[in-house]
Amino acid sequence: ALGKGSDLEKAFATTALVYQNSAGPEGKLSKAETKNLLQTQFGAFIRGQENKPKYQEIISALDEELENKIDFEDFMILLVSLTLMSDLLQEIKSVKTTK
């Protein structure tokens, strides 16, 4: 859909598509599905965070209250939170590219 979009537009479109393809008919993910999606599609960003208290808090919340579902807005907030505490973000910040 965004073949001619910017890199950022394509990134967000891909995120929305991955979420939508994983969500149930009501457009939401179970917490178990969310955890699985993070592990399979966001592994590079969560790798090395296992011992961080905030990461453990986030993952614990996904293990509790299994009847609650995650909507796209909450999913995006979760991705941003995990990205901000990621060691990979620091590596990305140190890389400069020129166009």
mmCIF file of C-alpha atoms in Angstrom:
data_model
loop_
_atom_site.group_PDB
_atom_site.id
_atom_site.type_symbol
_atom_site.label_atom_id
_atom_site.label_comp_id
_atom_site.label_asym_id
_atom_site.label_seq_id
_atom_site.Cartn_x
_atom_site.Cartn_y
_atom_site.Cartn_z
ATOM 1 C CA ALA A 1 0.000 0.000 0.000
ATOM 2 C CA LEU A 2 2.884 2.353 0.670
ATOM 3 C CA GLY A 3 5.259 1.236 -2.043
ATOM 4 C CA LYS A 4 6.338 4.824 -2.612
ATOM 5 C CA GLY A 5 6.108 5.884 1.025
ATOM 6 C CA SER A 6 8.998 7.020 3.167
ATOM 7 C CA ASP A 7 10.982 4.526 5.239
ATOM 8 C CA LEU A 8 9.143 5.668 8.358
ATOM 9 C CA GLU A 9 5.735 5.335 6.710
ATOM 10 C CA LYS A 10 6.625 1.848 5.506
ATOM 11 C CA ALA A 11 7.824 0.883 9.001
ATOM 12 C CA PHE A 12 4.547 1.927 10.593
ATOM 13 C CA ALA A 13 2.501 0.318 7.822
ATOM 14 C CA THR A 14 4.420 -2.929 8.357
ATOM 15 C CA THR A 15 3.808 -2.721 12.107
ATOM 16 C CA ALA A 16 0.089 -2.239 11.531
ATOM 17 C CA LEU A 17 -0.026 -5.153 9.069
ATOM 18 C CA VAL A 18 1.874 -7.510 11.394
ATOM 19 C CA TYR A 19 -0.483 -6.592 14.221
ATOM 20 C CA GLN A 20 -3.606 -6.945 12.088
ATOM 21 C CA ASN A 21 -2.498 -10.313 10.701
ATOM 22 C CA SER A 22 -1.977 -11.592 14.255
ATOM 23 C CA ALA A 23 -5.086 -10.083 15.848
ATOM 24 C CA GLY A 24 -8.336 -11.923 16.274
ATOM 25 C CA PRO A 25 -11.641 -11.068 14.602
ATOM 26 C CA GLU A 26 -12.256 -8.257 17.102
ATOM 27 C CA GLY A 27 -8.940 -6.639 16.125
ATOM 28 C CA LYS A 28 -7.181 -7.379 19.402
ATOM 29 C CA LEU A 29 -4.433 -9.700 20.634
ATOM 30 C CA SER A 30 -4.540 -11.842 23.728
ATOM 31 C CA LYS A 31 -1.674 -11.187 26.087
ATOM 32 C CA ALA A 32 -0.189 -14.593 25.213
ATOM 33 C CA GLU A 33 -0.390 -13.703 21.504
ATOM 34 C CA THR A 34 1.238 -10.357 22.245
ATOM 35 C CA LYS A 35 4.089 -12.024 24.116
ATOM 36 C CA ASN A 36 4.588 -14.501 21.268
ATOM 37 C CA LEU A 37 4.534 -11.706 18.670
ATOM 38 C CA LEU A 38 7.171 -9.780 20.615
ATOM 39 C CA GLN A 39 9.382 -12.852 20.862
ATOM 40 C CA THR A 40 9.079 -13.748 17.174
ATOM 41 C CA GLN A 41 8.925 -10.307 15.531
ATOM 42 C CA PHE A 42 10.704 -7.975 17.981
ATOM 43 C CA GLY A 43 13.433 -10.245 19.348
ATOM 44 C CA ALA A 44 16.369 -8.011 18.471
ATOM 45 C CA PHE A 45 14.888 -5.197 20.560
ATOM 46 C CA ILE A 46 14.028 -7.324 23.594
ATOM 47 C CA ARG A 47 17.193 -9.438 23.572
ATOM 48 C CA GLY A 48 19.324 -8.648 26.626
ATOM 49 C CA GLN A 49 16.486 -6.968 28.512
ATOM 50 C CA GLU A 50 15.436 -10.035 30.467
ATOM 51 C CA ASN A 51 17.059 -8.834 33.714
ATOM 52 C CA LYS A 52 15.790 -5.259 33.567
ATOM 53 C CA PRO A 53 13.046 -4.618 36.152
ATOM 54 C CA LYS A 54 10.863 -2.625 33.727
ATOM 55 C CA TYR A 55 11.043 -5.430 31.125
ATOM 56 C CA GLN A 56 10.134 -8.014 33.758
ATOM 57 C CA GLU A 57 7.209 -5.818 34.809
ATOM 58 C CA ILE A 58 5.944 -5.600 31.214
ATOM 59 C CA ILE A 59 6.258 -9.343 30.588
ATOM 60 C CA SER A 60 4.670 -10.162 33.957
ATOM 61 C CA ALA A 61 1.687 -8.005 33.001
ATOM 62 C CA LEU A 62 1.334 -10.083 29.818
ATOM 63 C CA ASP A 63 1.327 -13.280 31.892
ATOM 64 C CA GLU A 64 -1.397 -11.971 34.233
ATOM 65 C CA GLU A 65 -5.052 -11.280 33.493
ATOM 66 C CA LEU A 66 -5.081 -13.464 30.407
ATOM 67 C CA GLU A 67 -8.675 -12.571 29.595
ATOM 68 C CA ASN A 68 -7.692 -8.962 28.846
ATOM 69 C CA LYS A 69 -6.813 -8.215 25.247
ATOM 70 C CA ILE A 70 -4.380 -5.718 23.766
ATOM 71 C CA ASP A 71 -5.612 -3.256 21.160
ATOM 72 C CA PHE A 72 -3.388 -1.637 18.522
ATOM 73 C CA GLU A 73 -2.872 1.554 20.539
ATOM 74 C CA ASP A 74 -1.660 -0.391 23.584
ATOM 75 C CA PHE A 75 0.499 -2.560 21.336
ATOM 76 C CA MET A 76 2.208 0.535 19.878
ATOM 77 C CA ILE A 77 2.813 1.941 23.374
ATOM 78 C CA LEU A 78 4.319 -1.406 24.351
ATOM 79 C CA LEU A 79 6.646 -1.376 21.310
ATOM 80 C CA VAL A 80 7.779 2.174 22.049
ATOM 81 C CA SER A 81 8.408 1.329 25.715
ATOM 82 C CA LEU A 82 10.466 -1.731 24.826
ATOM 83 C CA THR A 83 12.383 0.176 22.155
ATOM 84 C CA LEU A 84 13.292 3.016 24.506
ATOM 85 C CA MET A 85 14.857 0.653 27.030
ATOM 86 C CA SER A 86 16.529 -1.548 24.428
ATOM 87 C CA ASP A 87 20.285 -1.934 24.190
ATOM 88 C CA LEU A 88 19.805 -2.115 20.423
ATOM 89 C CA LEU A 89 18.508 1.465 20.439
ATOM 90 C CA GLN A 90 21.864 2.646 21.764
ATOM 91 C CA GLU A 91 23.634 0.808 18.934
ATOM 92 C CA ILE A 92 21.264 2.338 16.385
ATOM 93 C CA LYS A 93 21.859 5.820 17.774
ATOM 94 C CA SER A 94 25.601 5.394 17.297
ATOM 95 C CA VAL A 95 25.235 4.569 13.591
ATOM 96 C CA LYS A 96 25.093 7.464 11.165
ATOM 97 C CA THR A 97 24.120 6.965 7.570
ATOM 98 C CA THR A 98 24.367 9.395 4.694
ATOM 99 C CA LYS A 99 22.095 9.601 1.731
#
